[in-house]
Coordinates of N, CA and C in Angstrom, one line a residue:
X82 N -172.4 59.6 -93.7 CA -172.5 60.0 -92.1 C -173.2 61.2 -92.3
X83 N -174.1 61.4 -90.9 CA -174.5 62.4 -90.6 C -173.8 63.0 -89.5
X84 N -173.4 64.2 -89.0 CA -172.5 64.2 -87.8 C -172.7 65.7 -87.5
X85 N -173.5 65.8 -86.3 CA -173.3 67.2 -85.2 C -172.5 67.0 -84.3
X86 N -171.6 67.9 -83.9 CA -170.8 68.2 -82.8 C -171.4 68.9 -81.5
X87 N -172.4 69.7 -81.9 CA -173.3 70.5 -80.9 C -174.8 70.8 -81.2
X88 N -175.2 70.7 -80.2 CA -177.0 71.1 -80.4 C -177.3 72.3 -79.4
X89 N -177.6 73.3 -80.1 CA -177.6 74.7 -79.4 C -179.2 74.7 -79.2
X90 N -179.7 75.6 -78.3 CA -181.0 76.0 -78.1 C -181.1 77.2 -79.1
X91 N -182.6 77.4 -79.1 CA -183.0 78.5 -80.3 C -182.2 79.8 -80.1
X92 N -181.8 80.4 -78.9 CA -181.3 81.3 -78.7 C -179.8 81.2 -78.8
X93 N -179.3 79.8 -79.2 CA -177.8 79.9 -79.6 C -177.0 79.4 -78.7
X94 N -177.5 79.2 -77.2 CA -176.9 78.4 -76.2 C -176.3 77.2 -76.3
X95 N -175.5 76.8 -75.5 CA -175.1 75.5 -75.5 C -175.6 74.5 -74.2
X96 N -176.2 73.6 -74.4 CA -177.0 72.7 -73.5 C -175.6 72.2 -72.7
X97 N -175.8 71.8 -71.4 CA -174.9 70.9 -70.5 C -175.0 69.8 -71.1
X98 N -174.0 68.6 -71.0 CA -174.0 67.4 -71.4 C -175.2 66.7 -70.6
X99 N -175.3 67.1 -69.1 CA -176.8 66.1 -68.7 C -177.9 66.7 -69.4
X100 N -178.3 67.7 -69.4 CA -179.2 68.3 -70.0 C -179.6 67.7 -71.7
X101 N -178.3 67.5 -72.1 CA -178.2 66.9 -73.8 C -178.8 65.5 -73.4
X102 N -178.1 64.8 -72.6 CA -178.6 63.5 -72.5 C -180.3 63.3 -72.4
X103 N -180.5 64.0 -71.5 CA -182.5 63.9 -71.2 C -183.0 64.6 -72.5
X104 N -182.4 65.7 -73.1 CA -183.4 66.3 -74.2 C -183.4 65.5 -75.6
X105 N -182.0 65.0 -75.8 CA -181.9 64.2 -77.2 C -182.2 62.8 -76.8
X106 N -183.1 62.0 -75.7 CA -183.6 60.9 -75.9 C -184.6 60.8 -76.9
X107 N -185.0 61.9 -77.4 CA -186.2 62.0 -78.3 C -185.5 61.5 -79.8
X108 N -184.5 62.0 -80.2 CA -183.7 61.5 -81.1 C -183.3 60.1 -81.1
X109 N -182.8 59.6 -79.7 CA -182.3 58.2 -79.7 C -183.7 57.2 -80.1
X110 N -185.1 57.8 -79.8 CA -185.9 56.9 -79.8 C -186.3 56.8 -81.2
X111 N -186.3 58.2 -81.9 CA -186.8 58.3 -83.4 C -186.0 57.5 -84.1
X112 N -184.7 57.4 -84.2 CA -183.8 56.7 -84.8 C -183.9 55.0 -84.6
X113 N -184.5 54.7 -83.0 CA -184.5 53.2 -82.8 C -185.7 52.9 -83.6
X114 N -186.8 53.7 -83.2 CA -188.0 53.1 -83.8 C -187.8 53.0 -85.6
X115 N -187.1 54.1 -86.4 CA -187.1 53.8 -87.7 C -186.3 52.2 -87.8
X116 N -185.0 51.9 -87.0 CA -184.4 50.7 -86.9 C -185.1 49.5 -87.3
X117 N -186.1 49.8 -86.3 CA -187.3 48.4 -86.0 C -187.7 48.2 -87.6
X118 N -188.0 49.4 -87.9 CA -188.8 49.1 -89.4 C -188.1 48.4 -90.7
X119 N -186.4 48.7 -90.5 CA -185.8 48.3 -91.5 C -185.5 46.7 -91.6
X120 N -186.2 45.8 -90.5 CA -186.3 44.6 -90.5 C -185.4 43.9 -89.3
X121 N -185.7 42.4 -89.0 CA -185.2 42.1 -87.8 C -183.9 41.4 -87.9
X122 N -183.1 41.4 -89.0 CA -182.0 40.6 -89.1 C -181.1 41.3 -90.4
X123 N -180.0 40.9 -90.7 CA -179.1 41.6 -91.8 C -179.8 41.1 -92.9
X124 N -180.3 40.0 -93.5 CA -180.9 39.5 -94.4 C -182.1 41.0 -94.9
X125 N -182.4 40.7 -94.0 CA -184.2 42.1 -94.5 C -183.4 42.9 -94.8
X126 N -182.4 43.8 -93.7 CA -181.9 45.1 -94.0 C -181.1 45.2 -95.5
X127 N -180.6 43.9 -95.9 CA -179.9 43.9 -97.3 C -180.7 43.6 -98.2
X128 N -181.8 43.3 -98.2 CA -182.8 43.1 -98.8 C -183.4 44.7 -99.4
X129 N -183.7 45.4 -98.1 CA -184.0 46.7 -98.2 C -182.8 47.6 -99.3
X130 N -181.6 47.5 -98.6 CA -180.7 48.3 -99.7 C -180.5 47.9 -100.8
X131 N -180.8 46.7 -101.2 CA -180.8 46.3 -102.5 C -181.9 47.0 -103.3
X132 N -183.0 47.2 -102.6 CA -183.9 48.2 -103.5 C -183.8 49.5 -103.3
X133 N -182.6 50.0 -103.1 CA -182.1 51.3 -103.0 C -182.4 52.3 -101.7
X134 N -183.0 51.5 -100.6 CA -183.8 52.3 -99.7 C -182.6 52.5 -98.6
X135 N -182.5 53.4 -97.9 CA -181.2 53.6 -96.8 C -181.7 52.7 -95.3
X136 N -180.4 52.3 -94.9 CA -180.6 52.0 -93.3 C -179.8 52.9 -92.5
X137 N -180.1 53.0 -91.4 CA -179.1 54.0 -90.2 C -179.2 53.8 -88.8
X138 N -178.4 54.1 -88.3 CA -178.1 53.9 -86.7 C -177.7 55.1 -85.7
X139 N -178.1 55.6 -84.8 CA -177.1 56.7 -84.2 C -176.0 56.1 -83.2
X140 N -175.1 56.9 -83.3 CA -174.0 56.9 -82.3 C -173.8 58.3 -81.4
X141 N -174.5 58.1 -80.0 CA -174.3 59.5 -79.4 C -173.6 59.7 -78.3
X142 N -172.8 60.6 -77.8 CA -172.4 60.7 -76.4 C -172.7 62.6 -76.2
X143 N -173.7 62.4 -75.0 CA -174.1 63.8 -74.6 C -174.8 64.5 -76.0
X144 N -174.3 65.7 -76.4 CA -174.9 66.4 -77.4 C -174.0 66.2 -78.6
X145 N -173.2 65.3 -78.7 CA -172.0 65.3 -79.9 C -172.6 63.5 -80.3
X146 N -173.3 63.7 -81.4 CA -173.5 62.4 -82.2 C -173.3 62.2 -83.7
X147 N -173.2 60.9 -84.1 CA -173.3 60.8 -85.5 C -174.3 59.8 -85.9
X148 N -174.8 59.7 -87.1 CA -175.7 58.9 -87.5 C -175.2 58.4 -88.8
X149 N -174.8 57.1 -88.7 CA -174.2 56.1 -89.7 C -175.4 55.8 -90.8
X150 N -175.0 56.1 -92.1 CA -176.1 55.9 -93.1 C -175.6 54.9 -94.1
X151 N -176.3 53.9 -94.2 CA -176.1 53.0 -95.7 C -177.0 53.4 -96.6
X152 N -176.4 54.1 -97.3 CA -177.3 54.7 -98.8 C -176.4 55.8 -99.5
X153 N -177.1 56.4 -100.0 CA -176.7 57.4 -100.8 C -176.7 58.7 -100.3
X154 N -175.8 59.9 -100.6 CA -175.8 61.2 -100.3 C -177.0 61.8 -99.9
X155 N -178.0 61.7 -101.0 CA -179.3 62.5 -100.5 C -180.0 61.8 -99.8
X156 N -179.6 60.4 -99.3 CA -180.6 59.7 -98.0 C -179.7 60.5 -96.8
X157 N -178.6 60.6 -96.7 CA -178.1 61.4 -95.6 C -178.4 62.8 -95.3
X158 N -178.5 63.6 -96.4 CA -179.1 65.0 -96.5 C -180.5 64.7 -96.3
X159 N -181.2 64.3 -96.5 CA -182.8 64.0 -96.1 C -182.9 63.8 -94.6
X160 N -181.9 62.8 -94.3 CA -182.1 62.4 -92.9 C -181.7 63.9 -91.8
X161 N -181.0 64.3 -92.6 CA -180.5 65.6 -91.6 C -181.7 66.8 -91.6
X162 N -182.4 66.9 -92.6 CA -183.6 67.6 -92.2 C -184.6 66.8 -91.4
X163 N -184.7 65.6 -91.5 CA -185.4 64.9 -90.4 C -185.1 65.1 -89.2
X164 N -183.6 65.1 -88.7 CA -183.3 65.1 -87.7 C -183.7 66.5 -87.1
X165 N -183.6 67.6 -87.9 CA -183.6 69.1 -87.5 C -185.3 69.1 -86.8
X166 N -186.1 68.5 -87.7 CA -187.5 68.5 -87.3 C -187.9 68.2 -85.9
X167 N -187.2 66.8 -85.8 CA -187.4 65.9 -84.7 C -186.9 66.8 -83.3
X168 N -185.8 67.8 -83.4 CA -185.2 68.3 -82.3 C -186.1 69.7 -82.4
X169 N -186.4 70.3 -83.4 CA -187.5 71.5 -83.4 C -188.7 71.0 -82.3
X170 N -189.1 69.8 -82.2 CA -190.2 69.4 -81.4 C -189.6 69.8 -79.9
X171 N -188.8 69.7 -79.6 CA -187.9 69.8 -78.0 C -187.4 71.3 -78.0
X172 N -187.4 72.1 -78.9 CA -187.0 73.5 -78.9 C -185.4 73.3 -79.2
X173 N -184.9 72.4 -79.9 CA -183.4 72.5 -80.1 C -183.4 72.7 -81.7
X174 N -181.7 72.7 -82.2 CA -181.4 73.1 -83.5 C -180.2 72.5 -83.7
X175 N -180.1 72.0 -85.1 CA -178.5 71.7 -85.3 C -177.6 72.8 -85.4
X176 N -176.4 72.6 -85.1 CA -175.5 73.5 -85.5 C -175.0 73.9 -86.7
X177 N -175.4 74.9 -87.3 CA -175.0 74.8 -88.7 C -173.7 74.7 -89.4
X178 N -172.9 75.2 -88.1 CA -171.2 75.2 -88.8 C -170.6 73.8 -88.3
X179 N -171.1 73.1 -87.6 CA -170.4 72.1 -87.4 C -171.1 70.7 -87.8
X180 N -172.4 70.9 -88.4 CA -173.3 69.6 -88.8 C -172.7 69.4 -90.2
X181 N -172.4 68.4 -90.5 CA -171.8 67.7 -91.9 C -172.3 66.4 -92.5
X182 N -172.4 66.3 -93.5 CA -172.6 65.0 -94.1 C -171.1 64.8 -95.0
X183 N -170.5 63.7 -94.4 CA -169.4 63.1 -95.1 C -169.6 61.6 -95.5
X184 N -168.5 61.0 -96.4 CA -168.5 59.8 -96.7 C -167.7 59.5 -95.8
X185 N -167.3 58.0 -95.5 CA -166.5 57.5 -94.7 C -165.1 57.5 -95.5
X186 N -164.9 57.4 -96.5 CA -164.0 57.8 -97.1 C -163.3 59.1 -96.9
X187 N -164.0 60.2 -96.7 CA -163.7 61.5 -96.6 C -162.8 61.6 -95.2
X188 N -163.9 60.9 -94.3 CA -163.4 60.8 -92.8 C -164.3 62.1 -92.1
X189 N -164.4 61.9 -90.9 CA -164.8 62.8 -90.0 C -164.2 63.0 -88.6
X190 N -164.2 63.9 -87.8 CA -163.8 63.5 -86.4 C -165.1 63.9 -85.4
X191 N -164.7 63.2 -84.4 CA -165.7 62.4 -83.3 C -165.4 62.2 -82.0
X192 N -165.5 63.2 -81.1 CA -165.0 62.6 -79.8 C -163.4 62.9 -79.7
X193 N -163.0 63.7 -80.6 CA -161.4 63.7 -80.5 C -160.8 63.1 -81.6
X194 N -161.5 61.9 -81.9 CA -160.7 61.0 -82.9 C -160.8 61.4 -84.4
X195 N -160.3 60.9 -85.0 CA -160.3 61.2 -86.9 C -160.7 59.7 -87.3
X196 N -161.7 59.5 -87.7 CA -162.5 58.4 -88.2 C -162.6 58.3 -89.8
X197 N -162.0 57.6 -90.5 CA -161.8 57.3 -91.9 C -161.1 56.1 -92.2
X198 N -162.1 55.8 -93.8 CA -161.6 54.5 -94.1 C -160.5 54.8 -95.3
X199 N -159.4 53.9 -95.1 CA -158.4 54.0 -95.9 C -157.8 52.5 -96.4
X200 N -156.9 52.5 -97.3 CA -156.6 51.2 -97.9 C -155.3 51.1 -97.3
X201 N -155.3 49.8 -96.6 CA -153.9 49.2 -95.7 C -152.9 49.4 -96.5
X202 N -151.8 49.8 -95.9 CA -150.6 50.1 -96.7 C -149.9 48.6 -97.0
X203 N -149.8 48.6 -98.3 CA -149.0 47.3 -98.7 C -149.9 46.0 -99.2
X204 N -151.1 46.4 -99.4 CA -152.5 45.8 -99.5 C -153.4 46.5 -100.4
X205 N -154.4 45.6 -100.8 CA -155.5 46.2 -101.5 C -157.0 46.3 -100.5
X206 N -156.6 45.9 -99.4 CA -157.7 45.7 -98.3 C -158.1 47.2 -97.6
X207 N -159.1 47.4 -97.6 CA -159.7 48.7 -96.9 C -160.3 48.6 -95.3
X208 N -159.9 49.5 -94.7 CA -160.4 49.4 -93.2 C -160.7 50.9 -93.0
X209 N -161.6 50.7 -91.7 CA -162.1 52.2 -90.8 C -161.0 52.0 -89.9
X210 N -160.0 53.4 -90.0 CA -159.1 53.6 -89.0 C -159.4 54.7 -88.1
X211 N -158.9 54.7 -86.8 CA -159.5 55.9 -85.9 C -157.8 56.2 -85.2
X212 N -157.7 57.6 -85.2 CA -156.3 58.1 -84.5 C -156.8 59.4 -84.2
X213 N -156.0 59.9 -83.1 CA -156.1 61.1 -82.7 C -156.4 62.5 -83.7
X214 N -157.2 63.4 -83.6 CA -157.7 64.5 -84.6 C -156.4 65.5 -84.5
X215 N -156.4 66.1 -85.6 CA -155.2 67.5 -85.7 C -155.8 68.2 -84.5
X216 N -157.0 68.3 -84.3 CA -157.3 69.4 -83.1 C -156.9 68.8 -81.6
X217 N -157.0 67.8 -81.7 CA -156.5 66.9 -80.5 C -155.4 67.0 -80.2
X218 N -154.7 66.8 -81.2 CA -152.9 66.8 -81.0 C -152.7 68.4 -80.8
X219 N -153.4 69.4 -81.5 CA -152.8 70.6 -81.2 C -153.7 71.3 -79.7
X220 N -154.4 70.8 -79.1 CA -155.0 71.1 -77.6 C -153.6 70.5 -76.9
X221 N -153.4 69.5 -77.3 CA -152.4 68.7 -76.1 C -151.2 69.4 -75.8
X222 N -150.9 69.9 -77.4 CA -149.3 70.7 -77.3 C -149.4 72.1 -76.8
X223 N -150.8 72.7 -77.0 CA -150.8 74.2 -76.5 C -150.6 73.8 -74.7
X224 N -151.4 72.8 -74.2 CA -151.4 72.5 -72.7 C -150.1 72.6 -72.4
X225 N -149.1 71.8 -73.1 CA -147.6 71.5 -72.7 C -147.1 73.0 -72.8
X226 N -147.5 73.6 -73.8 CA -146.7 75.4 -74.3 C -147.0 75.9 -73.3
X227 N -148.7 76.0 -72.8 CA -148.8 77.0 -71.4 C -148.4 76.4 -70.2
X228 N -147.7 75.2 -69.7 CA -147.3 75.0 -68.6 C -145.8 75.3 -68.6
X229 N -145.1 75.6 -70.0 CA -143.9 75.6 -70.0 C -143.3 76.8 -70.2
X230 N -144.6 77.9 -70.2 CA -144.8 79.2 -70.1 C -144.6 80.0 -68.9
X231 N -144.7 79.1 -67.8 CA -144.7 79.7 -66.3 C -143.3 79.9 -66.1
X232 N -143.1 80.7 -64.9 CA -142.3 81.2 -64.8 C -141.2 80.2 -64.1
X233 N -140.1 80.5 -64.0 CA -138.8 79.6 -63.8 C -138.6 79.3 -62.2
X234 N -139.2 80.0 -61.3 CA -138.8 79.8 -60.2 C -139.1 78.6 -59.3
X235 N -140.1 77.9 -60.0 CA -140.3 76.6 -59.3 C -139.3 75.5 -59.8
X236 N -139.3 74.4 -59.3 CA -138.1 73.4 -59.8 C -138.2 72.7 -60.8
X237 N -137.5 71.9 -61.4 CA -138.1 71.0 -62.8 C -138.9 70.1 -62.3
X238 N -139.1 69.3 -61.2 CA -139.9 68.4 -60.7 C -141.3 69.1 -60.9
X239 N -141.4 70.0 -60.4 CA -143.0 70.6 -60.4 C -143.5 70.8 -61.6
X240 N -142.6 71.3 -62.9 CA -143.0 71.2 -64.1 C -143.1 69.9 -64.4
X241 N -142.6 69.0 -64.6 CA -142.8 67.5 -65.1 C -144.0 67.2 -64.7
X242 N -144.4 67.1 -63.3 CA -145.6 66.8 -62.5 C -146.7 67.3 -63.4
X243 N -146.6 68.3 -63.6 CA -148.0 69.1 -64.4 C -147.9 68.5 -65.8
X244 N -146.8 68.6 -66.6 CA -146.6 68.0 -68.0 C -147.3 66.7 -67.8
X245 N -146.6 65.8 -66.8 CA -146.9 64.4 -67.0 C -148.5 63.8 -67.0
X246 N -149.2 64.6 -66.0 CA -150.3 64.7 -65.5 C -151.4 64.9 -66.9
X247 N -150.8 65.7 -67.7 CA -151.6 65.9 -68.8 C -151.4 65.2 -69.9
X248 N -150.1 64.5 -70.2 CA -149.6 63.5 -71.1 C -150.3 62.2 -70.8
X249 N -150.0 61.8 -69.6 CA -150.8 60.8 -69.1 C -152.1 60.3 -69.3
X250 N -152.9 61.4 -69.3 CA -154.3 61.5 -69.3 C -154.8 61.2 -70.8
X251 N -154.0 62.6 -71.6 CA -154.4 62.2 -73.2 C -154.0 61.0 -73.8
X252 N -152.9 60.6 -73.5 CA -152.3 59.2 -74.1 C -153.6 58.1 -73.6
X253 N -153.7 57.9 -72.2 CA -155.0 57.0 -72.0 C -156.1 57.1 -72.9
X254 N -156.5 58.2 -73.1 CA -157.8 58.5 -73.9 C -157.7 57.7 -75.4
X255 N -156.5 58.0 -75.8 CA -156.4 58.1 -77.3 C -155.5 56.4 -77.5
X256 N -155.3 55.7 -76.5 CA -154.5 54.7 -76.7 C -155.2 53.5 -77.6
X257 N -156.6 53.7 -77.6 CA -157.3 52.7 -78.4 C -157.5 53.0 -79.6
X258 N -156.4 53.1 -80.5 CA -156.8 53.6 -81.9 C -155.4 53.6 -82.6
X259 N -155.1 53.9 -83.7 CA -154.0 54.0 -84.6 C -153.2 55.1 -84.1
X260 N -152.9 55.1 -82.7 CA -152.1 56.2 -82.4 C -150.7 56.4 -81.9
X261 N -149.9 55.6 -82.6 CA -148.6 55.4 -82.2 C -147.6 56.3 -82.6
X262 N -147.8 56.5 -83.9 CA -147.3 57.6 -84.8 C -147.7 59.0 -84.1
X263 N -149.0 59.2 -84.0 CA -149.4 60.5 -83.5 C -148.6 60.8 -82.1
X264 N -148.3 59.9 -81.1 CA -148.0 59.9 -79.6 C -146.5 60.3 -79.7
X265 N -145.9 60.4 -81.3 CA -144.3 60.7 -81.3 C -144.3 62.3 -81.3
X266 N -145.5 62.7 -81.8 CA -145.6 64.5 -81.8 C -145.4 64.9 -80.3
X267 N -146.1 65.0 -79.5 CA -146.3 65.6 -78.0 C -144.9 65.0 -77.4
X268 N -144.2 63.8 -78.0 CA -143.2 63.3 -77.1 C -142.0 64.0 -77.6
X269 N -141.9 64.6 -78.6 CA -140.5 65.3 -79.3 C -140.7 66.8 -78.8
X270 N -142.2 67.5 -78.9 CA -142.3 68.7 -78.8 C -142.2 69.0 -77.2
X271 N -142.7 68.4 -76.5 CA -142.5 68.4 -74.9 C -140.9 68.3 -74.6
X272 N -140.3 67.3 -75.0 CA -138.6 67.6 -74.7 C -138.2 68.9 -75.1
X273 N -138.6 69.2 -76.3 CA -137.9 70.6 -76.8 C -138.4 71.7 -75.7
X274 N -139.8 71.9 -75.4 CA -140.2 72.9 -74.8 C -139.4 72.7 -73.3
X275 N -139.3 71.8 -72.7 CA -138.5 71.6 -71.4 C -137.3 72.0 -71.5
X276 N -136.4 71.8 -72.7 CA -135.0 71.9 -73.0 C -135.0 73.3 -72.8
X277 N -136.1 74.0 -73.5 CA -135.9 75.7 -73.5 C -136.2 76.1 -72.1
X278 N -136.9 75.8 -71.6 CA -137.4 76.0 -70.0 C -136.0 76.3 -69.3
X279 N -135.5 75.0 -69.4 CA -134.5 74.9 -68.5 C -133.1 75.8 -68.7
X280 N -133.0 76.1 -69.9 CA -132.3 77.1 -70.5 C -132.3 78.5 -70.1
X281 N -133.6 78.7 -70.1 CA -134.2 80.1 -69.2 C -134.1 80.3 -68.0
X282 N -134.1 78.9 -67.1 CA -134.0 79.0 -65.7 C -132.2 79.2 -65.4
X283 N -131.7 78.3 -66.0 CA -130.2 78.6 -66.0 C -129.6 79.3 -66.9
X284 N -129.9 80.4 -67.0 CA -128.9 81.0 -68.3 C -127.5 81.0 -68.4
X285 N -126.6 81.0 -67.2 CA -125.3 81.2 -66.6 C -124.7 79.6 -66.6
X286 N -125.5 78.6 -66.7 CA -125.1 77.3 -66.8 C -124.9 76.6 -68.2
X287 N -123.9 76.3 -68.5 CA -123.4 75.7 -70.1 C -124.7 74.5 -69.9
X288 N -124.5 74.4 -71.4 CA -125.4 72.8 -71.7 C -125.0 72.1 -71.5
X289 N -123.9 71.8 -71.2 CA -123.1 70.1 -70.7 C -123.3 70.0 -69.5
X290 N -123.5 71.0 -68.3 CA -123.7 71.0 -67.1 C -125.4 70.7 -67.0
X291 N -126.0 71.1 -67.7 CA -127.4 71.2 -67.7 C -127.9 69.8 -68.2
X292 N -127.2 69.3 -68.8 CA -127.3 68.0 -69.6 C -127.0 66.7 -68.5
X293 N -125.9 67.0 -67.7 CA -125.3 66.0 -66.8 C -126.4 66.4 -65.5
X294 N -126.8 67.3 -65.4 CA -127.7 67.3 -63.9 C -129.1 67.1 -64.4
X295 N -129.8 67.5 -65.5 CA -131.5 67.5 -65.5 C -131.7 66.7 -66.9
X296 N -130.5 65.8 -67.6 CA -130.9 65.4 -68.9 C -130.2 64.0 -68.6
X297 N -130.2 63.0 -67.6 CA -129.3 62.1 -67.9 C -130.2 60.8 -68.8
X298 N -129.4 60.8 -70.0 CA -129.8 59.6 -70.8 C -130.6 60.7 -71.9
X299 N -130.1 61.9 -71.7 CA -131.0 62.9 -72.5 C -132.4 63.0 -72.3
X300 N -132.8 62.6 -70.9 CA -134.3 62.5 -70.7 C -134.4 63.3 -69.6
X301 N -135.4 64.6 -69.4 CA -135.6 65.4 -68.2 C -135.8 64.6 -67.1
X302 N -134.9 64.9 -66.2 CA -135.5 64.3 -64.8 C -134.7 65.3 -63.9
X303 N -135.5 65.1 -62.6 CA -135.1 65.7 -61.6 C -135.6 65.0 -60.2
X304 N -134.5 64.4 -59.6 CA -134.5 63.8 -58.7 C -135.5 62.2 -59.0
X305 N -136.6 62.2 -58.2 CA -137.3 60.8 -58.7 C -138.5 61.0 -59.9
X306 N -138.4 62.3 -60.1 CA -139.5 62.9 -61.2 C -138.9 62.9 -62.6
X307 N -139.6 61.7 -63.4 CA -139.2 61.8 -64.8 C -140.1 62.2 -65.9
X308 N -139.8 63.0 -66.9 CA -140.8 63.2 -67.9 C -141.8 61.9 -68.4
X309 N -142.8 61.8 -68.5 CA -143.7 60.6 -68.9 C -143.7 60.8 -70.3
X310 N -143.0 59.4 -70.9 CA -142.8 59.3 -72.2 C -144.1 58.7 -73.0
X311 N -144.7 59.8 -73.8 CA -145.6 59.3 -74.5 C -145.5 58.3 -75.5
X312 N -144.4 58.6 -76.3 CA -144.0 57.6 -77.4 C -144.0 56.1 -77.0
X313 N -144.0 56.0 -75.7 CA -143.6 54.6 -75.3 C -145.0 53.8 -75.0
X314 N -146.0 54.6 -74.9 CA -147.4 53.9 -74.6 C -147.7 53.0 -75.5
X315 N -148.2 52.0 -75.3 CA -148.6 50.7 -76.3 C -150.1 51.2 -76.5
X316 N -150.4 50.9 -77.7 CA -151.7 51.4 -78.2 C -152.5 49.7 -78.4
X317 N -153.7 49.9 -78.4 CA -154.7 48.5 -78.5 C -155.8 48.9 -79.7
X318 N -155.8 48.4 -80.5 CA -156.5 48.7 -82.0 C -157.8 47.7 -81.8
X319 N -159.2 48.3 -82.1 CA -159.9 47.4 -82.2 C -160.4 46.5 -81.2
X320 N -160.2 47.0 -80.1 CA -160.7 46.3 -78.9 C -162.1 45.9 -78.7
X321 N -162.6 44.7 -78.5 CA -164.0 44.5 -78.7 C -164.3 43.9 -77.4
X322 N -165.3 45.0 -76.6 CA -165.8 45.0 -75.0 C -166.7 43.8 -75.3
X323 N -168.0 44.2 -75.6 CA -169.2 43.5 -75.7 C -169.8 43.1 -74.2
X324 N -169.8 41.8 -74.0 CA -170.1 41.5 -72.5 C -169.2 41.0 -72.2
X325 N -168.1 41.2 -72.4 CA -166.8 40.5 -71.8 C -166.6 41.2 -70.2
X326 N -166.9 42.4 -70.2 CA -166.6 43.1 -69.1 C -167.7 43.2 -68.1
X327 N -168.1 42.6 -66.9 CA -169.1 42.5 -66.5 C -169.4 44.2 -65.8
X328 N -170.9 44.0 -65.5 CA -171.6 45.7 -65.1 C -172.3 45.4 -63.8
X329 N -172.6 46.3 -63.2 CA -173.4 45.9 -62.0 C -174.9 45.3 -62.2
X330 N -175.3 45.3 -63.5 CA -176.4 44.9 -63.9 C -176.3 43.7 -64.6
X331 N -175.2 42.8 -64.5 CA -175.3 41.7 -65.1 C -175.6 40.6 -64.2
X332 N -176.6 39.9 -64.6 CA -177.2 38.8 -63.6 C -176.4 37.9 -63.1
X333 N -176.4 37.4 -62.1 CA -175.8 36.4 -61.4 C -176.1 35.2 -61.6
X334 N -174.9 33.9 -62.3 CA -175.7 32.6 -62.6 C -176.5 32.1 -61.5
X335 N -177.5 31.5 -62.0 CA -178.7 30.9 -61.0 C -177.9 29.4 -60.8
X336 N -177.5 29.1 -59.6 CA -177.4 27.5 -59.1 C -178.3 26.7 -59.4
X337 N -177.8 25.5 -60.3 CA -178.9 24.6 -60.6 C -178.9 23.3 -59.1
X338 N -180.0 23.2 -58.6 CA -180.1 22.2 -57.7 C -179.5 20.7 -58.0

């Protein structure tokens, strides 16, 4: 795997995602042209790999991309130099500190996900798993911490509204992965931060009264506003979309006379 998270200008600035999509089309075209030379089908590409030659494809989102290499480490390292040369033609360079070469068993972070091949528990089968990266988890917990550090003049309902928006968006993004266990961390952390906030807001109120008023069933609630339960969000793994989801460009079926 050859992975780069940012592509900077020669002066060290960061291109906007829109400009990155335009500029990095040169990389897309280069890798696509190489893929054509690997053969027209899996049999041809398998024959190439048996000869010790690599094959590779690119997955890119704006200026964040991964090039998946089927070959040896030296093939990936040579490809990194090749990519650097292609980018240099449009005045770009790879980010030295964020460009890595990693085996799929070592894993890597991409678009907030941790992607890694591991042995399935209780079996000898190996699968590629995706789950929220440690950085993504740290970021969402930091947002919750920032919100609960606000003053206590506002009602609990307003605090819950802000936190719910963060948790709902975060879990919605990461629910397509092995995320169930990870979701329990912000779930517990958020509960603890809110209860601390309540103790600061009502310093002279006993815990028993706070629980009766704001924690029915031990769950933060203020009127009709209730804390979003991140741990209860269902996850869907390995969802195949393909052509099952229609797009505006899907041709309409032609009626036969």
